[in-house]
XYZ file of C-alpha atoms in Angstrom:
722
model
C 63.199 -44.988 33.508
C 61.819 -43.206 36.544
C 62.744 -39.794 35.166
C 61.168 -40.519 31.785
C 57.989 -41.839 33.408
C 57.753 -38.791 35.601
C 58.143 -36.557 32.549
C 55.340 -38.330 30.689
C 53.057 -38.069 33.728
C 53.808 -34.334 34.054
C 52.980 -33.740 30.368
C 49.690 -35.622 30.733
C 48.804 -33.515 33.752
C 49.560 -30.250 31.877
C 47.555 -31.390 28.869
C 44.644 -32.273 31.121
C 44.857 -28.859 32.806
C 44.997 -27.098 29.479
C 42.012 -29.092 28.229
C 39.969 -28.303 31.312
C 40.886 -24.582 31.020
C 39.859 -24.543 27.384
C 36.567 -26.247 28.184
C 35.891 -23.766 30.996
C 36.645 -20.839 28.695
C 34.483 -22.310 25.965
C 31.616 -22.842 28.385
C 31.903 -19.243 29.563
C 31.962 -17.955 25.984
C 29.015 -20.175 25.054
C 27.046 -18.949 28.065
C 27.845 -15.327 27.205
C 26.884 -15.808 23.562
C 23.583 -17.451 24.458
C 22.774 -14.649 26.886
C 23.466 -11.970 24.298
C 21.557 -13.779 21.574
C 18.604 -14.166 23.938
C 18.801 -10.427 24.665
C 18.742 -9.704 20.934
C 15.676 -11.914 20.464
C 13.939 -10.132 23.357
C 14.713 -6.772 21.737
C 13.229 -7.962 18.471
C 10.101 -9.090 20.285
C 9.822 -5.666 21.939
C 9.667 -3.924 18.557
C 6.151 -2.783 17.879
C 4.312 -5.085 15.474
C 2.139 -4.015 12.570
C -0.937 -5.608 14.163
C -0.431 -3.761 17.426
C 0.129 -0.432 15.722
C -2.828 -0.952 13.395
C -5.104 -1.914 16.300
C -4.472 1.264 18.284
C -4.454 3.501 15.216
C -7.748 1.996 14.053
C -9.327 2.834 17.411
C -8.167 6.438 17.056
C -9.327 6.684 13.435
C -12.710 5.124 14.260
C -13.275 7.811 16.887
C -12.281 10.408 14.301
C -14.762 8.952 11.805
C -17.540 9.251 14.371
C -16.892 12.758 15.708
C -14.935 14.608 13.022
C -16.445 17.704 11.446
C -16.333 18.943 7.853
C -13.312 21.256 7.833
C -13.574 22.538 4.274
C -16.587 23.229 2.069
C -14.596 21.763 -0.809
C -14.962 18.364 0.871
C -18.730 18.757 0.856
C -19.368 20.163 -2.600
C -16.616 18.526 -4.647
C -16.764 15.038 -3.125
C -19.661 14.237 -0.796
C -22.273 15.889 -3.018
C -21.207 14.262 -6.335
C -21.001 10.919 -4.506
C -24.522 11.499 -3.198
C -25.671 12.143 -6.764
C -24.113 8.893 -7.984
C -25.996 6.982 -5.281
C -29.285 8.899 -4.995
C -29.511 11.051 -8.144
C -29.587 14.255 -6.117
C -26.788 16.528 -4.966
C -24.929 19.714 -5.765
C -22.701 20.122 -8.809
C -19.748 22.517 -8.852
C -18.318 24.121 -11.953
C -15.341 21.731 -11.765
C -17.737 18.854 -12.491
C -19.233 20.560 -15.525
C -18.407 18.584 -18.648
C -17.067 21.812 -20.148
C -14.274 21.938 -17.539
C -13.999 18.331 -16.203
C -11.422 19.000 -13.487
C -12.485 16.272 -11.056
C -11.922 12.543 -11.391
C -14.935 10.235 -11.312
C -12.630 7.255 -10.756
C -11.821 8.699 -7.332
C -15.540 8.980 -6.543
C -16.348 5.477 -7.773
C -13.730 3.980 -5.451
C -15.620 5.475 -2.511
C -18.963 4.480 -3.986
C -17.825 0.855 -3.736
C -17.999 1.293 0.040
C -21.142 3.434 0.206
C -23.308 1.512 -2.284
C -23.608 -1.810 -0.353
C -24.490 0.098 2.833
C -27.136 2.083 0.957
C -28.634 -1.088 -0.535
C -28.795 -2.747 2.870
C -30.222 0.136 4.904
C -32.186 2.039 2.245
C -32.333 5.720 1.329
C -33.262 7.010 4.776
C -30.952 5.929 7.563
C -28.871 4.273 4.854
C -27.586 7.671 3.730
C -26.180 8.451 7.147
C -24.771 4.945 7.519
C -23.086 5.220 4.115
C -21.535 8.541 5.152
C -19.935 7.015 8.230
C -19.013 3.792 6.414
C -16.937 5.794 3.932
C -15.299 7.669 6.781
C -14.517 4.427 8.593
C -12.969 2.964 5.438
C -10.803 6.071 5.079
C -9.762 5.725 8.708
C -8.796 2.079 8.152
C -6.644 3.053 5.162
C -4.982 5.730 7.255
C -4.311 3.317 10.127
C -2.864 0.665 7.798
C -0.488 3.048 6.030
C 0.658 4.726 9.248
C 1.225 1.367 10.955
C 3.380 0.255 8.015
C 5.476 3.416 8.191
C 5.898 3.207 11.946
C 6.968 -0.440 11.925
C 9.358 0.126 9.007
C 11.075 3.074 10.714
C 11.370 1.237 14.048
C 12.805 -1.885 12.395
C 15.224 0.119 10.235
C 16.567 2.065 13.231
C 16.860 -1.133 15.258
C 18.815 -2.688 12.403
C 20.991 0.389 12.082
C 21.891 0.315 15.789
C 23.066 -3.291 15.532
C 26.641 -2.115 15.137
C 29.650 -4.274 15.984
C 29.101 -3.278 19.604
C 25.366 -3.739 19.788
C 23.489 -6.516 21.520
C 22.638 -8.653 18.518
C 26.124 -8.586 17.046
C 28.161 -8.500 20.241
C 27.579 -12.181 20.790
C 29.339 -13.085 17.567
C 32.228 -10.696 18.303
C 32.677 -11.920 21.866
C 32.402 -15.523 20.759
C 34.938 -15.268 17.952
C 37.429 -13.097 19.827
C 37.172 -15.177 22.960
C 37.574 -18.392 21.052
C 40.639 -17.035 19.280
C 42.122 -15.822 22.526
C 41.366 -19.107 24.207
C 42.951 -21.145 21.461
C 46.091 -19.022 21.537
C 46.604 -18.718 25.273
C 44.965 -21.923 26.292
C 42.981 -20.431 29.162
C 40.723 -17.413 29.680
C 39.296 -16.354 33.006
C 35.660 -15.350 33.374
C 36.863 -11.991 34.669
C 38.653 -11.364 31.381
C 35.493 -12.181 29.424
C 33.513 -9.865 31.690
C 35.975 -7.016 31.103
C 35.744 -7.555 27.356
C 31.965 -7.418 27.518
C 32.131 -4.161 29.469
C 34.393 -2.654 26.822
C 31.979 -3.727 24.103
C 29.083 -2.140 26.006
C 30.909 1.170 26.160
C 31.299 1.100 22.380
C 27.696 0.029 21.770
C 24.839 2.144 20.569
C 22.222 2.032 23.380
C 19.725 -0.746 22.849
C 16.049 -0.082 22.313
C 16.174 2.947 19.980
C 13.828 1.309 17.466
C 11.302 0.136 20.040
C 11.180 3.555 21.741
C 10.647 5.301 18.414
C 7.850 2.845 17.667
C 5.984 3.457 20.917
C 6.528 7.218 20.863
C 5.511 7.473 17.209
C 2.365 5.441 17.843
C 1.244 7.801 20.603
C 1.898 10.862 18.452
C 0.069 9.437 15.423
C -2.919 8.541 17.590
C -3.221 11.907 19.332
C -1.752 14.657 17.129
C -4.637 16.801 15.912
C -3.347 16.980 12.352
C -3.422 13.201 11.962
C -6.586 12.653 13.986
C -8.613 15.158 11.957
C -7.155 14.697 8.460
C -7.246 10.892 8.463
C -11.006 10.630 7.839
C -11.613 13.565 5.509
C -12.947 12.798 2.030
C -10.344 14.739 0.048
C -7.787 13.860 -2.659
C -4.999 15.348 -0.542
C -5.896 12.855 2.204
C -5.805 9.989 -0.289
C -2.372 11.178 -1.399
C -1.343 11.183 2.265
C -2.163 7.469 2.526
C -0.164 6.733 -0.632
C 2.927 8.744 0.313
C 2.911 7.267 3.818
C 2.740 3.736 2.434
C 5.334 4.486 -0.251
C 7.742 5.828 2.374
C 7.410 2.647 4.410
C 8.176 0.559 1.312
C 11.208 2.687 0.490
C 12.555 2.281 4.033
C 12.120 -1.485 3.693
C 14.373 -1.380 0.629
C 11.625 -1.844 -1.969
C 11.986 1.249 -4.161
C 10.072 -0.044 -7.178
C 7.016 -0.868 -5.068
C 7.364 2.489 -3.293
C 7.293 4.431 -6.551
C 4.310 2.412 -7.807
C 2.346 3.143 -4.608
C 3.195 6.843 -4.735
C 2.293 7.154 -8.416
C -1.052 5.405 -7.970
C -1.924 7.502 -4.931
C -1.102 10.893 -6.381
C -2.839 10.157 -9.705
C -5.960 8.804 -8.037
C -5.858 11.598 -5.493
C -3.986 14.815 -6.118
C -1.388 14.962 -8.954
C 0.538 17.856 -7.390
C 1.408 15.702 -4.372
C 3.861 13.942 -6.668
C 6.365 16.637 -5.688
C 6.317 15.314 -2.122
C 7.060 11.825 -3.499
C 10.052 13.038 -5.505
C 12.637 12.075 -2.820
C 11.304 8.492 -2.893
C 11.802 8.312 -6.643
C 15.301 9.806 -6.566
C 16.368 7.576 -3.678
C 15.277 4.474 -5.544
C 16.874 5.520 -8.819
C 20.240 6.420 -7.287
C 20.584 3.372 -5.031
C 20.876 0.787 -7.750
C 17.264 0.404 -8.893
C 17.124 2.884 -11.761
C 15.499 0.588 -14.336
C 12.971 -1.095 -11.954
C 11.943 2.278 -10.498
C 11.560 3.867 -13.914
C 9.574 0.919 -15.265
C 7.378 0.694 -12.167
C 6.562 4.404 -12.178
C 5.874 4.512 -15.905
C 3.668 1.406 -15.875
C 1.614 2.641 -12.921
C 1.196 6.095 -14.436
C 0.010 4.709 -17.769
C -2.367 2.212 -16.150
C -3.999 4.648 -13.696
C -4.251 7.405 -16.320
C -5.880 5.038 -18.795
C -8.436 3.788 -16.273
C -9.185 7.362 -15.175
C -9.612 8.390 -18.811
C -12.199 5.645 -19.351
C -14.205 6.643 -16.291
C -14.108 10.298 -17.370
C -15.408 9.230 -20.786
C -18.339 7.419 -19.203
C -19.368 10.158 -16.773
C -18.458 13.327 -18.664
C -19.788 11.934 -21.934
C -16.680 12.834 -23.921
C -13.036 11.885 -24.135
C -11.209 14.029 -21.606
C -8.655 13.559 -18.837
C -9.538 15.128 -15.517
C -5.932 14.617 -14.358
C -4.547 16.593 -17.283
C -7.282 19.239 -17.066
C -6.551 19.867 -13.390
C -2.827 20.237 -13.979
C -3.316 22.586 -16.933
C -5.810 24.740 -15.011
C -3.473 25.206 -12.044
C -0.280 25.611 -14.067
C -1.559 27.984 -16.740
C -4.443 29.435 -14.741
C -8.135 29.566 -15.538
C -10.454 32.499 -15.130
C -8.435 34.815 -17.395
C -5.186 33.591 -15.874
C -6.159 34.195 -12.232
C -6.599 30.492 -11.509
C -6.910 29.463 -7.883
C -6.118 32.985 -6.616
C -9.769 33.790 -7.276
C -10.527 31.867 -4.095
C -8.233 33.814 -1.790
C -4.551 34.336 -1.042
C -2.552 33.956 2.167
C 0.871 34.994 3.431
C 4.021 32.810 3.342
C 3.694 31.749 7.009
C 0.160 30.400 6.628
C 1.178 26.724 6.566
C 3.621 27.012 9.455
C 0.937 28.621 11.622
C -1.586 25.927 10.769
C 0.945 23.133 11.260
C 1.864 24.539 14.684
C -1.807 24.477 15.650
C -2.165 20.875 14.531
C 1.176 19.453 15.720
C 2.343 21.999 18.369
C 5.777 20.919 19.686
C 5.968 17.903 17.365
C 6.513 20.190 14.372
C 9.705 21.952 15.554
C 11.004 18.679 16.980
C 10.575 17.009 13.588
C 12.146 19.880 11.675
C 15.127 19.999 14.065
C 15.999 16.312 13.591
C 18.675 16.947 10.894
C 20.442 19.330 13.308
C 19.983 17.082 16.325
C 21.612 13.988 14.810
C 25.094 15.534 14.342
C 24.910 16.892 17.877
C 24.044 13.447 19.218
C 26.917 11.870 17.292
C 29.268 14.509 18.670
C 28.124 14.082 22.281
C 27.787 10.268 22.142
C 30.510 8.761 19.946
C 28.870 5.288 19.836
C 26.175 6.777 17.572
C 28.813 7.409 14.934
C 28.948 3.658 14.405
C 25.295 3.510 13.377
C 24.845 2.125 9.909
C 24.201 5.017 7.600
C 23.584 2.734 4.635
C 21.668 -0.464 4.080
C 23.454 -3.744 4.664
C 23.828 -4.342 0.955
C 24.876 -0.746 0.335
C 22.251 -0.585 -2.414
C 18.775 -0.934 -1.078
C 17.273 -1.615 -4.463
C 19.878 -4.078 -5.682
C 20.563 -6.039 -2.590
C 17.089 -7.372 -1.945
C 14.688 -6.156 0.714
C 17.198 -5.039 3.329
C 16.247 -2.010 5.402
C 17.895 1.268 4.492
C 20.315 2.956 6.887
C 19.421 5.668 9.370
C 20.568 8.475 7.055
C 18.115 7.326 4.405
C 15.365 6.974 7.028
C 15.783 10.601 8.094
C 16.012 11.802 4.493
C 12.927 9.887 3.374
C 10.941 11.257 6.309
C 11.975 14.901 6.176
C 12.887 15.778 2.597
C 9.224 15.490 1.498
C 8.237 17.756 4.417
C 10.771 20.486 3.606
C 10.157 20.329 -0.149
C 6.357 20.311 0.136
C 6.028 23.022 2.786
C 8.547 25.213 0.971
C 6.895 24.847 -2.416
C 3.337 25.285 -1.168
C 4.312 28.346 0.888
C 5.382 30.054 -2.334
C 1.917 29.612 -3.865
C -0.447 32.575 -3.301
C -3.577 30.457 -2.799
C -3.276 28.376 0.367
C -5.581 26.006 2.193
C -4.803 23.842 5.196
C -5.786 20.628 3.389
C -3.006 21.173 0.843
C -0.512 20.165 3.541
C -2.155 16.786 4.246
C 0.112 14.630 2.012
C 3.047 14.912 4.436
C 1.087 14.904 7.715
C 1.976 11.311 8.721
C 5.714 11.930 8.330
C 5.885 14.724 10.922
C 4.994 12.724 14.091
C 7.340 9.854 13.176
C 10.268 12.249 12.673
C 9.364 13.952 15.960
C 9.374 10.554 17.683
C 12.993 10.007 16.616
C 13.972 13.410 17.994
C 12.262 12.749 21.341
C 13.973 9.359 21.623
C 17.427 10.875 21.050
C 17.077 13.769 23.532
C 18.986 12.065 26.419
C 21.944 11.310 24.180
C 22.684 14.993 23.792
C 24.420 14.512 27.157
C 28.142 13.786 26.544
C 29.173 10.182 27.065
C 31.512 11.174 29.876
C 28.526 12.451 31.867
C 26.202 9.547 31.126
C 27.786 7.049 33.489
C 27.928 3.269 32.992
C 24.910 1.572 31.362
C 23.896 -0.245 34.563
C 24.363 2.866 36.766
C 23.513 5.999 34.739
C 24.384 9.364 36.190
C 21.836 11.722 37.718
C 22.180 14.078 34.754
C 21.548 11.318 32.230
C 18.608 9.960 34.231
C 17.089 13.432 34.372
C 17.543 13.789 30.612
C 15.639 10.549 30.117
C 12.696 12.019 32.005
C 12.528 14.825 29.453
C 11.108 12.321 26.933
C 7.838 11.491 28.741
C 7.408 15.138 29.767
C 7.690 16.378 26.162
C 5.516 13.535 24.892
C 2.865 14.248 27.519
C 2.874 17.955 26.689
C 2.371 17.244 22.969
C -0.513 14.883 23.707
C -2.146 17.394 26.081
C -1.908 20.235 23.549
C -3.186 17.961 20.775
C -6.145 16.931 22.904
C -6.888 20.593 23.621
C -6.749 21.447 19.914
C -8.966 18.570 18.796
C -11.456 19.218 21.586
C -11.676 22.902 20.660
C -12.476 22.163 17.011
C -15.007 19.461 17.810
C -16.642 21.401 20.646
C -16.790 24.902 19.183
C -17.503 24.082 15.521
C -19.652 20.929 15.521
C -23.069 22.627 15.359
C -23.380 22.473 11.530
C -22.942 18.683 11.652
C -25.535 18.228 14.402
C -28.226 20.767 13.563
C -29.756 18.721 10.734
C -30.533 15.915 13.185
C -33.371 18.107 14.445
C -35.226 18.100 11.125
C -38.575 16.369 11.709
C -39.467 13.410 9.491
C -41.603 14.008 6.415
C -44.655 12.145 5.248
C -43.338 9.872 2.527
C -46.883 9.191 1.292
C -47.328 12.811 0.201
C -43.959 12.854 -1.594
C -43.653 16.573 -0.975
C -40.123 17.914 -1.091
C -38.954 19.767 2.011
C -36.477 22.547 1.227
C -33.771 23.388 3.758
C -32.194 26.746 2.926
C -28.792 28.233 3.691
C -27.779 31.863 3.293
C -24.437 33.115 4.567
C -23.893 29.680 6.134
C -23.762 27.965 2.723
C -20.116 27.003 3.242
C -20.987 25.059 6.398
C -23.616 22.853 4.771
C -22.272 19.398 5.805
C -23.703 17.202 3.048
C -26.935 15.832 1.620
C -25.951 12.566 3.323
C -26.930 14.182 6.624
C -30.396 15.189 5.437
C -32.797 12.646 6.940
C -34.562 11.502 3.769
C -34.545 11.770 -0.045
C -37.459 14.223 0.272
C -35.210 16.764 2.014
C -33.300 18.995 -0.394
C -30.918 21.851 0.348
C -30.954 25.222 -1.449
C -29.246 28.603 -1.214
C -30.809 32.020 -0.758
C -29.156 35.298 -1.649
C -27.567 36.953 1.359
C -25.122 38.982 -0.667
C -22.466 36.410 -1.589
C -20.878 37.428 -4.910
C -19.002 34.213 -5.757
C -20.174 31.197 -7.745
C -22.030 28.589 -5.680
C -22.802 24.946 -6.481
C -26.098 24.195 -8.218
C -27.976 20.873 -8.113
C -27.155 18.312 -10.788
C -29.760 18.438 -13.557
C -30.643 14.872 -14.544
C -32.845 16.055 -17.396
C -29.931 17.986 -18.915
C -27.656 14.957 -18.791
C -26.572 14.747 -15.154
C -22.832 14.260 -14.978
C -22.557 14.791 -18.756
C -24.159 18.215 -18.638
C -22.273 21.448 -19.258
C -24.576 24.144 -17.814
C -24.039 27.570 -19.318
C -24.389 29.273 -15.943
C -21.111 27.748 -14.722
C -17.902 29.713 -15.179
C -14.278 29.503 -14.037
C -14.145 33.140 -12.918
C -15.955 32.670 -9.571
C -18.756 34.982 -10.688
C -22.186 34.520 -9.155
C -25.138 33.587 -11.316
C -28.861 34.046 -10.530
C -29.482 30.306 -10.983
C -27.609 29.511 -7.779
C -30.266 31.126 -5.564
C -33.910 30.454 -4.745
C -36.375 32.827 -3.144
C -36.726 32.482 0.605
C -40.478 31.986 0.187
C -39.592 28.506 -1.152
C -37.809 27.586 2.072
C -39.530 25.292 4.547
C -36.553 25.446 6.893
C -33.631 27.815 7.241
C -30.222 27.337 8.872
C -28.782 30.564 10.233
C -26.039 31.688 12.605
C -27.080 34.489 14.948
C -24.181 36.164 16.721
C -26.395 39.032 17.995
C -24.339 41.500 15.990
C -26.236 41.500 12.724
C -28.981 43.745 11.406
C -32.430 42.218 11.624
C -34.986 42.179 8.820
C -36.856 44.974 10.604
C -33.781 47.201 10.612
C -32.952 46.879 14.325
C -29.242 47.166 15.031
C -27.288 44.324 16.585
C -25.970 44.782 20.091
C -22.273 44.405 19.166
C -21.697 45.606 15.634
C -23.407 45.590 12.307
C -23.005 42.409 10.343
C -22.935 41.668 6.639
C -26.474 40.427 6.163
C -30.000 40.674 7.438
C -31.063 38.100 10.049
C -34.262 36.401 8.919
C -34.575 34.627 12.256
C -35.343 37.952 13.917
C -38.608 38.096 12.028
C -40.728 36.208 14.569
C -43.848 36.553 12.443
C -42.401 34.347 9.694
C -39.937 32.028 11.432
C -39.877 29.902 14.561
C -36.885 28.167 16.137
C -36.860 24.362 15.909
C -33.429 23.867 17.481
C -30.490 26.007 18.466
C -26.895 24.940 19.179
C -23.908 26.975 20.410
C -21.322 27.983 17.828
C -18.186 29.971 18.636
C -18.175 33.659 17.765
C -14.622 34.055 16.493
C -14.692 37.870 16.501
C -15.580 38.118 20.183
C -13.519 35.174 21.489
C -9.792 35.183 22.359
C -7.841 33.376 19.662
C -5.872 31.202 22.091
C -8.886 29.892 23.982
C -10.895 29.075 20.879
C -7.901 27.407 19.172
C -7.109 25.259 22.239
C -9.718 24.147 24.728
C -8.587 25.075 28.240
C -10.973 23.775 30.925
C -12.764 26.537 32.819
C -10.970 29.341 30.960
C -12.319 28.525 27.495
C -15.802 28.003 28.859
C -15.733 31.432 30.509
C -13.921 33.470 27.862
C -15.222 32.047 24.596
C -18.384 33.726 23.301
C -21.031 31.818 21.400
C -23.591 32.550 18.768
C -26.785 30.628 18.131
C -26.646 28.150 15.255
C -30.351 27.777 14.641
C -32.679 25.643 12.564
C -35.727 27.801 11.741
C -39.094 26.679 10.409
C -41.382 28.858 8.351
C -44.650 29.500 10.138
C -47.809 28.378 8.427
C -49.379 31.356 6.724
C -51.279 32.215 3.619
C -48.895 33.460 0.965
C -49.354 34.298 -2.631
C -46.499 32.979 -4.737
C -46.680 34.302 -8.290
C -47.338 31.746 -10.976
C -44.240 31.629 -13.160
C -43.160 29.141 -15.741
C -39.677 27.832 -16.133
C -36.600 28.132 -13.966
C -35.365 31.266 -15.726
C -38.573 33.221 -14.941
C -38.539 32.007 -11.334
C -34.888 32.928 -10.835
C -35.511 36.311 -12.445
C -38.420 36.948 -10.120
C -36.374 35.874 -7.108
C -33.463 38.058 -8.128
C -35.721 41.097 -8.449
C -37.499 40.435 -5.164
C -34.239 39.900 -3.259
C -32.725 43.019 -4.791
C -35.752 45.070 -3.766
C -35.713 43.547 -0.292
C -32.006 44.287 0.147
C -32.513 47.856 -1.049
C -35.322 48.396 1.454
C -33.275 46.909 4.281
C -30.320 49.058 3.297
C -32.420 52.203 3.488
C -33.802 51.219 6.866
C -30.377 50.555 8.380
C -28.868 53.798 7.055
C -26.601 52.599 4.318
C -25.657 49.169 5.648
C -25.240 46.656 2.824
C -24.562 42.963 2.297
C -21.464 42.116 0.333
C -20.772 38.547 1.490
C -17.212 39.281 2.657
C -17.781 37.611 5.998
C -18.950 34.402 4.344
C -16.072 34.510 1.891
C -13.430 34.958 4.573
C -14.912 32.245 6.781
C -15.044 29.820 3.870
C -11.408 30.498 3.012
C -10.383 30.052 6.652
């Protein structure tokens, strides 16, 4: 009896010990799981939110809206001027807006008029014009900020999801919990030291935490400061509108919503620039080959039909006939207008043009973005934990499995394939302009942000040290990130400052126009000669009684001509327009009709009296040198590109740029009051004929006086193309 009782007591004691060991192990596992889950929640909270990204991007884009210049005369004459005509019944018409050619979409203009019209109605035709100009810019900036914030948040969340491998913080808790519980149930006890060792092993296998949040912060800084994004975001151009659409579509594709992504891309490129659809091609293919073939096809087709039909109706209303501006634009550029020359009539550039411009606008961010596909394999080779990153979406089919984020391979492909395809294709085209690259501008800084984030992990794992005590080499590699980021921001600031400081005079000079007496209702004519391509917009003229006009300074190409309301306005098809870029007499007025004149004096032109410039002979006669006829109202500095070092006028370097850059005088001239006999002529044709003859005679006289010098407009042409 005693032996049996002792045996029962011993068994109870062992059972009690086993139970207490199990409870202790379970408590340790529970504590570890809670700690890891809390860490995962903290990581999620550290990911940049859409509101935060939008807030900071909106500040940057609002500054851009306020200080940005007009970078391309196409923005002025093909978009601001027709919009001004829709609102105020005055403005320049280009040949593309002639009903005979109908290359430009009025639907695109009307969308912007929805912003400008209420501002004009509230503030009137005076200050209301200027307010409407900046209201449209601010709306464009808000669209840019919203689309870029969506892309940034989507990329950060997708990378964070991809790094949640079996060894990562958010999933380690489940692994530790399940394995520990299994071990505890089998062995009965598990020491805290064993659990700690297991956690250390899991950490060694884990992808480093915080990749997504670092990409988010780094990408936000680059998007805010990179010159390309800062300056392009508020330009009134179809290529900019396509940039918003492709940026938004990419964010939707990364979120695993391919049908919505294709719909956004299709709407954006059709409303904006149809050729940008090539940059959206990777989005379409990704959606179609990841299990969403039918939804993607249906979404793209439905959006294309809807937008094309609406555009067709607006073209019918404004052009006065059934025509499709989308189709006309594609046919003109594919088959070529102007006897097959097409866009080459407006200049050609070499194959490296876009790379040079992109380097100016993104500096180090461009090569960092382009090197990302090479960097990732190197990182995976040096740091084996990165091989465990999820290359595919959780469902394996982003379109079929709901709205799960795509894997990191798809993120990189969706960011960079449009860049490589678009830059490569556009570089093969003979006619090149910087704005043609805008559709993929937002993708470059985000890809560069991923590269910068991964730089430390090029160090082999064996040299990195433990996570809580990184080696000196790994710590030094981490410091490379803020150094590179700071250098990109500094160069971007220098680039943006140079453009805004050296080239802002054309935007500011019209502020010095004195007010007119509205009671007299006399039109004040502000004339441009060689500087026609820098005319900012009729929105910047102070009142409806101020009109702009062009005088003949030797330019041989076709210039815009004011809309003629009596001939039908937007429905008119003036016979003087052509698609061969050939000048017509109707585009000029005689300088005796000018009340004011805007002229750039670089002190290297030939004056009206035949005196030689101090540097070299220019392409046209300087009317401002004739002090008997003209007086200076205001004069602003404007960089003289021929006499200034390229580096210091492309990037503003304190002290050095101020000393080395040479300036010309961007002047607003006023005609002096004098008695003049203007011949009485009837009709525009007689007046233009008289002006043409007088200007020709004047040019011939000036040519004789300056020993064979002549005006051929090449300087104006090259500057406009640049």
